[in-house]
PDB file of C-alpha atoms and ligand atoms in Angstrom:
ATOM      1  CA  MET U 282     -50.318 -67.920  -9.681  1.00 97.00           C
ATOM      2  CA  ILE U 283     -47.218 -67.135  -7.308  1.00 98.00           C
ATOM      3  CA  THR U 284     -48.724 -66.689  -3.587  1.00 98.00           C
ATOM      4  CA  ILE U 285     -45.701 -64.705  -1.300  1.00 98.00           C
ATOM      5  CA  TRP U 286     -45.502 -65.261   2.290  1.00 98.00           C
ATOM      6  CA  GLY U 287     -44.242 -62.262   4.276  1.00 98.00           C
ATOM      7  CA  ARG U 288     -45.350 -59.596   6.284  1.00 98.00           C
ATOM      8  CA  LEU U 289     -44.685 -56.224   3.945  1.00 98.00           C
ATOM      9  CA  ASN U 290     -42.766 -54.123   5.961  1.00 98.00           C
ATOM     10  CA  SER U 291     -40.135 -56.707   5.331  1.00 98.00           C
ATOM     11  CA  HIS U 292     -37.615 -55.500   3.364  1.00 98.00           C
ATOM     12  CA  ASN U 293     -37.066 -59.187   1.560  1.00 98.00           C
ATOM     13  CA  VAL U 294     -40.855 -59.169   1.474  1.00 98.00           C
ATOM     14  CA  LYS U 295     -40.940 -55.891  -0.745  1.00 98.00           C
ATOM     15  CA  LYS U 296     -38.488 -57.306  -3.261  1.00 98.00           C
ATOM     16  CA  VAL U 297     -40.505 -60.647  -4.115  1.00 98.00           C
ATOM     17  CA  VAL U 298     -43.525 -58.278  -4.829  1.00 98.00           C
ATOM     18  CA  TRP U 299     -41.829 -55.792  -6.824  1.00 98.00           C
ATOM     19  CA  ALA U 300     -40.787 -58.835  -8.993  1.00 98.00           C
ATOM     20  CA  ALA U 301     -43.855 -60.540  -9.258  1.00 98.00           C
ATOM     21  CA  VAL U 302     -45.468 -57.112 -10.438  1.00 98.00           C
ATOM     22  CA  GLU U 303     -42.596 -56.049 -12.836  1.00 98.00           C
ATOM     23  CA  ALA U 304     -42.815 -59.669 -14.253  1.00 98.00           C
ATOM     24  CA  GLU U 305     -46.528 -59.257 -14.878  1.00 98.00           C
ATOM     25  CA  VAL U 306     -47.310 -62.527 -13.470  1.00 98.00           C
ATOM     26  CA  GLU U 307     -51.028 -63.275 -11.302  1.00 98.00           C
ATOM     27  CA  TRP U 308     -50.060 -63.076  -7.492  1.00 98.00           C
ATOM     28  CA  GLN U 309     -51.416 -62.769  -3.974  1.00 98.00           C
ATOM     29  CA  ARG U 310     -49.434 -61.943  -0.524  1.00 98.00           C
ATOM     30  CA  ASN U 311     -50.511 -63.327   2.563  1.00 98.00           C
ATOM     31  CA  ASP U 312     -49.283 -61.692   6.093  1.00 98.00           C
ATOM     32  CA  ILE U 313     -46.938 -63.772   8.139  1.00 98.00           C
ATOM     33  CA  GLY U 314     -43.745 -63.421  10.327  1.00 98.00           C
ATOM     34  CA  GLY U 315     -43.195 -60.475  12.515  1.00 97.00           C
ATOM     35  CA  PRO U 316     -46.009 -59.499  14.570  1.00 97.00           C
ATOM     36  CA  PHE U 317     -47.814 -62.150  12.743  1.00 98.00           C
ATOM     37  CA  GLY U 318     -45.965 -64.855  13.879  1.00 98.00           C
ATOM     38  CA  TYR U 319     -45.578 -68.273  11.751  1.00 98.00           C
ATOM     39  CA  THR U 320     -48.009 -71.377  11.238  1.00 98.00           C
ATOM     40  CA  ASP U 321     -46.593 -74.821  11.397  1.00 98.00           C
ATOM     41  CA  ASP U 322     -47.725 -74.956   7.325  1.00 97.00           C
ATOM     42  CA  TYR U 323     -45.528 -72.727   6.553  1.00 98.00           C
ATOM     43  CA  LEU U 324     -42.514 -73.700   8.922  1.00 98.00           C
ATOM     44  CA  ALA U 325     -42.770 -76.923   6.970  1.00 97.00           C
ATOM     45  CA  MET U 326     -42.645 -74.862   3.893  1.00 97.00           C
ATOM     46  CA  ASN U 327     -39.266 -73.015   5.267  1.00 98.00           C
ATOM     47  CA  PRO U 328     -38.018 -73.818   8.183  1.00 98.00           C
ATOM     48  CA  ASN U 329     -35.736 -70.595   8.485  1.00 98.00           C
ATOM     49  CA  ARG U 330     -38.360 -68.828  10.368  1.00 98.00           C
ATOM     50  CA  LEU U 331     -37.780 -66.247   8.198  1.00 98.00           C
ATOM     51  CA  VAL U 332     -39.927 -64.388   5.196  1.00 98.00           C
ATOM     52  CA  PRO U 333     -40.489 -64.253   2.507  1.00 98.00           C
ATOM     53  CA  ALA U 334     -41.361 -67.845   0.971  1.00 98.00           C
ATOM     54  CA  ILE U 335     -43.572 -68.643  -2.472  1.00 98.00           C
ATOM     55  CA  GLU U 336     -45.541 -71.249  -3.414  1.00 98.00           C
ATOM     56  CA  ASP U 337     -45.540 -71.481  -7.366  1.00 98.00           C
ATOM     57  CA  SER U 338     -49.344 -73.291  -8.181  1.00 96.00           C
ATOM     58  CA  GLY U 339     -48.017 -73.257 -11.680  1.00 94.00           C
ATOM     59  CA  VAL U 340     -45.869 -75.841 -11.314  1.00 95.00           C
ATOM     60  CA  GLN U 341     -47.416 -79.470 -11.299  1.00 93.00           C
ATOM     61  CA  GLY U 342     -47.361 -80.783  -7.595  1.00 93.00           C
ATOM     62  CA  GLY U 343     -46.836 -76.715  -6.779  1.00 92.00           C
ATOM     63  CA  PHE U 344     -43.065 -75.284  -6.087  1.00 97.00           C
ATOM     64  CA  CYS U 345     -41.867 -73.434  -2.823  1.00 98.00           C
ATOM     65  CA  LEU U 346     -39.008 -71.550  -2.592  1.00 98.00           C
ATOM     66  CA  TRP U 347     -37.204 -69.625  -0.033  1.00 98.00           C
ATOM     67  CA  GLU U 348     -34.153 -66.818  -0.153  1.00 98.00           C
ATOM     68  CA  SER U 349     -35.643 -63.346  -1.596  1.00 98.00           C
ATOM     69  CA  ASN U 350     -33.067 -63.301  -4.313  1.00 98.00           C
ATOM     70  CA  ALA U 351     -33.636 -66.807  -5.026  1.00 98.00           C
ATOM     71  CA  ILE U 352     -37.052 -65.979  -5.495  1.00 98.00           C
ATOM     72  CA  LEU U 353     -36.171 -62.995  -7.618  1.00 98.00           C
ATOM     73  CA  ARG U 354     -34.267 -65.192 -10.239  1.00 97.00           C
ATOM     74  CA  TYR U 355     -36.930 -67.625 -10.520  1.00 98.00           C
ATOM     75  CA  ILE U 356     -39.500 -65.070 -11.111  1.00 98.00           C
ATOM     76  CA  ALA U 357     -37.372 -63.767 -13.804  1.00 97.00           C
ATOM     77  CA  ASP U 358     -36.561 -66.924 -15.090  1.00 96.00           C
ATOM     78  CA  ALA U 359     -40.146 -68.699 -15.202  1.00 97.00           C
ATOM     79  CA  TYR U 360     -42.068 -65.190 -15.979  1.00 98.00           C
ATOM     80  CA  ALA U 361     -39.964 -62.532 -17.312  1.00 98.00           C
ATOM     81  CA  PRO U 362     -36.531 -63.278 -18.939  1.00 97.00           C
ATOM     82  CA  GLN U 363     -36.184 -59.899 -20.049  1.00 97.00           C
ATOM     83  CA  LEU U 364     -35.096 -58.777 -16.383  1.00 97.00           C
ATOM     84  CA  TRP U 365     -32.418 -60.529 -16.104  1.00 94.00           C
ATOM     85  CA  SER U 366     -30.808 -60.827 -19.848  1.00 94.00           C
ATOM     86  CA  GLY U 367     -27.615 -60.639 -21.748  1.00 94.00           C
ATOM     87  CA  THR U 368     -24.727 -62.349 -22.061  1.00 96.00           C
ATOM     88  CA  PRO U 369     -23.018 -64.161 -19.151  1.00 96.00           C
ATOM     89  CA  ASP U 370     -20.631 -61.672 -18.057  1.00 96.00           C
ATOM     90  CA  GLN U 371     -23.574 -59.193 -18.265  1.00 95.00           C
ATOM     91  CA  ARG U 372     -25.881 -61.078 -16.280  1.00 95.00           C
ATOM     92  CA  ALA U 373     -23.125 -61.771 -13.765  1.00 96.00           C
ATOM     93  CA  ASP U 374     -22.477 -58.208 -13.622  1.00 95.00           C
ATOM     94  CA  ALA U 375     -25.887 -57.496 -12.680  1.00 93.00           C
ATOM     95  CA  ASP U 376     -26.348 -60.581 -10.239  1.00 95.00           C
ATOM     96  CA  ARG U 377     -23.271 -59.365  -7.986  1.00 97.00           C
ATOM     97  CA  TRP U 378     -25.449 -56.371  -6.892  1.00 98.00           C
ATOM     98  CA  MET U 379     -27.897 -58.915  -5.763  1.00 98.00           C
ATOM     99  CA  ASP U 380     -25.584 -60.513  -3.306  1.00 97.00           C
ATOM    100  CA  TRP U 381     -23.899 -57.042  -2.351  1.00 98.00           C
ATOM    101  CA  GLN U 382     -27.223 -56.190  -0.877  1.00 98.00           C
ATOM    102  CA  PHE U 383     -27.613 -58.511   1.519  1.00 98.00           C
ATOM    103  CA  ALA U 384     -24.106 -56.856   3.354  1.00 98.00           C
ATOM    104  CA  PHE U 385     -25.664 -53.488   2.275  1.00 98.00           C
ATOM    105  CA  ALA U 386     -28.574 -54.847   4.619  1.00 98.00           C
ATOM    106  CA  ASP U 387     -25.905 -55.616   7.677  1.00 98.00           C
ATOM    107  CA  ALA U 388     -24.831 -52.452   7.275  1.00 98.00           C
ATOM    108  CA  GLN U 389     -27.821 -50.840   7.441  1.00 98.00           C
ATOM    109  CA  ARG U 390     -29.555 -53.346   9.899  1.00 98.00           C
ATOM    110  CA  ALA U 391     -28.359 -51.507  13.429  1.00 98.00           C
ATOM    111  CA  VAL U 392     -29.354 -48.055  12.285  1.00 98.00           C
ATOM    112  CA  PHE U 393     -32.649 -48.871  10.581  1.00 98.00           C
ATOM    113  CA  LEU U 394     -33.730 -50.641  14.041  1.00 98.00           C
ATOM    114  CA  GLN U 395     -32.306 -47.721  15.749  1.00 98.00           C
ATOM    115  CA  MET U 396     -34.279 -44.782  14.110  1.00 97.00           C
ATOM    116  CA  VAL U 397     -37.120 -46.676  13.524  1.00 98.00           C
ATOM    117  CA  ARG U 398     -38.166 -49.021  16.410  1.00 96.00           C
ATOM    118  CA  VAL U 399     -36.505 -47.302  18.989  1.00 97.00           C
ATOM    119  CA  PRO U 400     -38.104 -44.376  20.854  1.00 97.00           C
ATOM    120  CA  ALA U 401     -35.706 -41.455  20.222  1.00 96.00           C
ATOM    121  CA  GLU U 402     -34.676 -41.001  23.727  1.00 97.00           C
ATOM    122  CA  GLU U 403     -33.741 -44.124  24.081  1.00 98.00           C
ATOM    123  CA  ARG U 404     -31.724 -44.866  20.509  1.00 97.00           C
ATOM    124  CA  ASP U 405     -28.198 -45.998  20.857  1.00 98.00           C
ATOM    125  CA  LYS U 406     -26.114 -43.459  19.591  1.00 97.00           C
ATOM    126  CA  ALA U 407     -23.018 -44.979  18.581  1.00 97.00           C
ATOM    127  CA  LYS U 408     -24.988 -47.460  16.750  1.00 97.00           C
ATOM    128  CA  VAL U 409     -26.865 -44.873  14.813  1.00 97.00           C
ATOM    129  CA  GLU U 410     -23.253 -42.994  13.859  1.00 97.00           C
ATOM    130  CA  ALA U 411     -21.953 -46.747  12.819  1.00 98.00           C
ATOM    131  CA  GLY U 412     -24.325 -47.160  10.479  1.00 98.00           C
ATOM    132  CA  ILE U 413     -24.198 -43.634   8.991  1.00 98.00           C
ATOM    133  CA  LYS U 414     -20.708 -44.446   8.529  1.00 98.00           C
ATOM    134  CA  ALA U 415     -20.860 -47.950   6.848  1.00 98.00           C
ATOM    135  CA  THR U 416     -23.891 -46.967   4.650  1.00 98.00           C
ATOM    136  CA  ASN U 417     -22.381 -43.780   3.392  1.00 98.00           C
ATOM    137  CA  ALA U 418     -18.998 -46.003   2.655  1.00 98.00           C
ATOM    138  CA  MET U 419     -20.733 -48.666   0.583  1.00 98.00           C
ATOM    139  CA  MET U 420     -23.307 -45.732  -0.865  1.00 98.00           C
ATOM    140  CA  ALA U 421     -20.374 -44.345  -2.405  1.00 98.00           C
ATOM    141  CA  ILE U 422     -19.339 -47.685  -4.168  1.00 98.00           C
ATOM    142  CA  LEU U 423     -22.984 -47.317  -5.710  1.00 98.00           C
ATOM    143  CA  GLU U 424     -23.141 -43.972  -6.470  1.00 98.00           C
ATOM    144  CA  ASP U 425     -20.106 -44.200  -8.652  1.00 98.00           C
ATOM    145  CA  ARG U 426     -21.576 -47.751 -10.215  1.00 98.00           C
ATOM    146  CA  LEU U 427     -24.853 -46.015 -11.309  1.00 98.00           C
ATOM    147  CA  GLY U 428     -22.196 -42.892 -13.071  1.00 98.00           C
ATOM    148  CA  LYS U 429     -21.663 -45.772 -15.292  1.00 97.00           C
ATOM    149  CA  SER U 430     -25.079 -46.790 -16.377  1.00 96.00           C
ATOM    150  CA  GLU U 431     -28.637 -45.969 -15.780  1.00 97.00           C
ATOM    151  CA  TRP U 432     -29.801 -49.143 -14.180  1.00 98.00           C
ATOM    152  CA  LEU U 433     -27.394 -51.895 -12.031  1.00 97.00           C
ATOM    153  CA  SER U 434     -28.925 -54.650 -14.761  1.00 94.00           C
ATOM    154  CA  GLY U 435     -27.131 -52.325 -17.510  1.00 94.00           C
ATOM    155  CA  GLU U 436     -28.694 -50.174 -19.994  1.00 94.00           C
ATOM    156  CA  GLN U 437     -32.213 -51.318 -18.808  1.00 96.00           C
ATOM    157  CA  PHE U 438     -33.805 -52.453 -15.845  1.00 98.00           C
ATOM    158  CA  GLY U 439     -33.683 -55.966 -14.290  1.00 98.00           C
ATOM    159  CA  ILE U 440     -33.997 -57.785 -11.539  1.00 97.00           C
ATOM    160  CA  ALA U 441     -30.376 -56.560 -10.372  1.00 98.00           C
ATOM    161  CA  ASP U 442     -32.224 -53.031  -9.543  1.00 98.00           C
ATOM    162  CA  ILE U 443     -34.394 -54.777  -7.276  1.00 98.00           C
ATOM    163  CA  PRO U 444     -32.438 -55.556  -4.133  1.00 98.00           C
ATOM    164  CA  MET U 445     -30.804 -52.081  -3.557  1.00 98.00           C
ATOM    165  CA  GLY U 446     -33.522 -50.364  -4.923  1.00 98.00           C
ATOM    166  CA  THR U 447     -35.331 -51.371  -2.097  1.00 98.00           C
ATOM    167  CA  TYR U 448     -32.464 -50.495   0.228  1.00 98.00           C
ATOM    168  CA  ALA U 449     -31.817 -47.345  -1.347  1.00 98.00           C
ATOM    169  CA  HIS U 450     -35.498 -46.346  -0.299  1.00 98.00           C
ATOM    170  CA  THR U 451     -34.920 -47.040   3.384  1.00 98.00           C
ATOM    171  CA  TRP U 452     -31.118 -44.957   3.496  1.00 98.00           C
ATOM    172  CA  LEU U 453     -33.109 -41.718   1.989  1.00 98.00           C
ATOM    173  CA  ALA U 454     -36.429 -42.194   4.192  1.00 98.00           C
ATOM    174  CA  LEU U 455     -34.243 -42.526   7.339  1.00 97.00           C
ATOM    175  CA  GLY U 456     -33.289 -38.683   6.510  1.00 91.00           C
ATOM    176  CA  LEU U 457     -29.993 -39.172   8.532  1.00 95.00           C
ATOM    177  CA  ASP U 458     -26.727 -37.410   7.338  1.00 93.00           C
ATOM    178  CA  ARG U 459     -25.987 -38.884   3.865  1.00 95.00           C
ATOM    179  CA  ILE U 460     -23.177 -38.645   1.200  1.00 96.00           C
ATOM    180  CA  ALA U 461     -24.201 -36.239  -1.805  1.00 96.00           C
ATOM    181  CA  ALA U 462     -25.395 -38.973  -3.940  1.00 97.00           C
ATOM    182  CA  PRO U 463     -26.394 -37.760  -7.456  1.00 98.00           C
ATOM    183  CA  ASN U 464     -26.594 -40.830  -9.243  1.00 98.00           C
ATOM    184  CA  ILE U 465     -28.369 -42.885  -6.863  1.00 98.00           C
ATOM    185  CA  ARG U 466     -31.049 -40.142  -6.563  1.00 98.00           C
ATOM    186  CA  ALA U 467     -31.640 -39.801 -10.110  1.00 98.00           C
ATOM    187  CA  TRP U 468     -31.757 -43.703 -10.337  1.00 98.00           C
ATOM    188  CA  TYR U 469     -34.058 -43.232  -7.387  1.00 98.00           C
ATOM    189  CA  ALA U 470     -36.479 -41.154  -9.172  1.00 98.00           C
ATOM    190  CA  ARG U 471     -36.520 -43.490 -11.980  1.00 98.00           C
ATOM    191  CA  LEU U 472     -37.243 -46.401  -9.916  1.00 98.00           C
ATOM    192  CA  ASN U 473     -40.571 -44.261  -8.396  1.00 98.00           C
ATOM    193  CA  GLU U 474     -41.969 -44.534 -11.859  1.00 98.00           C
ATOM    194  CA  ARG U 475     -41.722 -48.310 -12.044  1.00 97.00           C
ATOM    195  CA  ALA U 476     -44.672 -50.692 -11.908  1.00 90.00           C
ATOM    196  CA  GLY U 477     -44.656 -52.175  -8.138  1.00 96.00           C
ATOM    197  CA  TYR U 478     -42.435 -49.468  -6.488  1.00 98.00           C
ATOM    198  CA  GLN U 479     -44.933 -48.289  -4.866  1.00 98.00           C
ATOM    199  CA  TYR U 480     -44.964 -51.343  -2.490  1.00 98.00           C
ATOM    200  CA  VAL U 481     -41.308 -50.297  -1.386  1.00 98.00           C
ATOM    201  CA  THR U 482     -42.098 -46.875  -0.822  1.00 98.00           C
ATOM    202  CA  ILE U 483     -44.605 -47.255   2.183  1.00 97.00           C
ATOM    203  CA  PRO U 484     -44.010 -46.018   5.272  1.00 97.00           C
ATOM    204  CA  LEU U 485     -40.530 -47.607   7.376  1.00 97.00           C
ATOM    205  CA  THR U 486     -41.942 -49.727   9.804  1.00 96.00           C
TER     206      THR U 486
HETATM  207  N1  LIG S 693     -31.953 -64.323   2.935  1.00 78.58           N
HETATM  208  C1  LIG S 693     -33.034 -64.542   3.781  1.00 78.58           C
HETATM  209  C2  LIG S 693     -33.118 -63.333   4.730  1.00 78.58           C
HETATM  210  C3  LIG S 693     -34.860 -63.490   5.311  1.00 78.58           C
HETATM  211  C4  LIG S 693     -34.915 -62.684   6.212  1.00 78.58           C
HETATM  212  O1  LIG S 693     -33.705 -62.086   7.094  1.00 78.58           O
HETATM  213  N2  LIG S 693     -36.035 -62.160   6.399  1.00 78.58           N
HETATM  214  C5  LIG S 693     -36.315 -61.338   7.816  1.00 78.58           C
HETATM  215  C6  LIG S 693     -36.965 -60.184   7.561  1.00 78.58           C
HETATM  216  S1  LIG S 693     -36.344 -59.026   6.062  1.00 78.58           S
HETATM  217  C7  LIG S 693     -37.383 -62.020   8.530  1.00 78.58           C
HETATM  218  O2  LIG S 693     -37.913 -63.033   8.448  1.00 78.58           O
HETATM  219  N3  LIG S 693     -37.056 -61.849  10.114  1.00 78.58           N
HETATM  220  C8  LIG S 693     -38.007 -62.601  10.854  1.00 78.58           C
HETATM  221  C9  LIG S 693     -39.369 -62.314  10.791  1.00 78.58           C
HETATM  222  O3  LIG S 693     -39.732 -61.819  10.381  1.00 78.58           O
HETATM  223  O4  LIG S 693     -40.580 -63.014  11.683  1.00 78.58           O
HETATM  224  C10 LIG S 693     -33.754 -63.958   2.320  1.00 78.58           C
HETATM  225  O5  LIG S 693     -32.982 -62.851   1.710  1.00 78.58           O
HETATM  226  O6  LIG S 693     -35.090 -64.233   1.916  1.00 78.58           O
END
């Protein structure tokens, strides 16, 4: 049993829940972080005061892990190797998009906060415009990549699709001026058919 700690409106928690569903591992989730605050027990497990963290009771003595993309790799290695398979170069090619997601998160953070958590009349237009520009520039790179194969993981779906698959939903759902992105939209349609993606597409809060 994998216990996932973290509020579900967090992008990084959504990623882990989705991966657990894809891996068909038994899992449960407990709210923590954001408005739920933190407990001393949680902070002993993850001193970063961030979500997510997991505990895998299937490992003798229990195994705790934080850092969402490390958790995705662990879940794949331990329970679903088909989600991160291939030769070292194929795995690395997929893996890069997992790290790249953190740069995208930086580009999208301010515009996300402005559009989702700041009332319309108080929004900082400069931050919104800068976020639109920065995310469009990065999505042009993703668009080009998705013209080469159906999945960021290669010829089949894998964990490399999960980080950007999560952030792409937000990018589309924010409803701002976006580049035309037919490859991203086709990939998004495929992601919507995946088990577990419904945990990603909940309303943005
Ligand atoms: N690199 C970390 C980042 C974790 C992170 O920034 N989590 C955010 C939510 S997406 C958080 O915990 N914010 C504070 C909170 O929710 O209390 C990871 O991928 O796990």
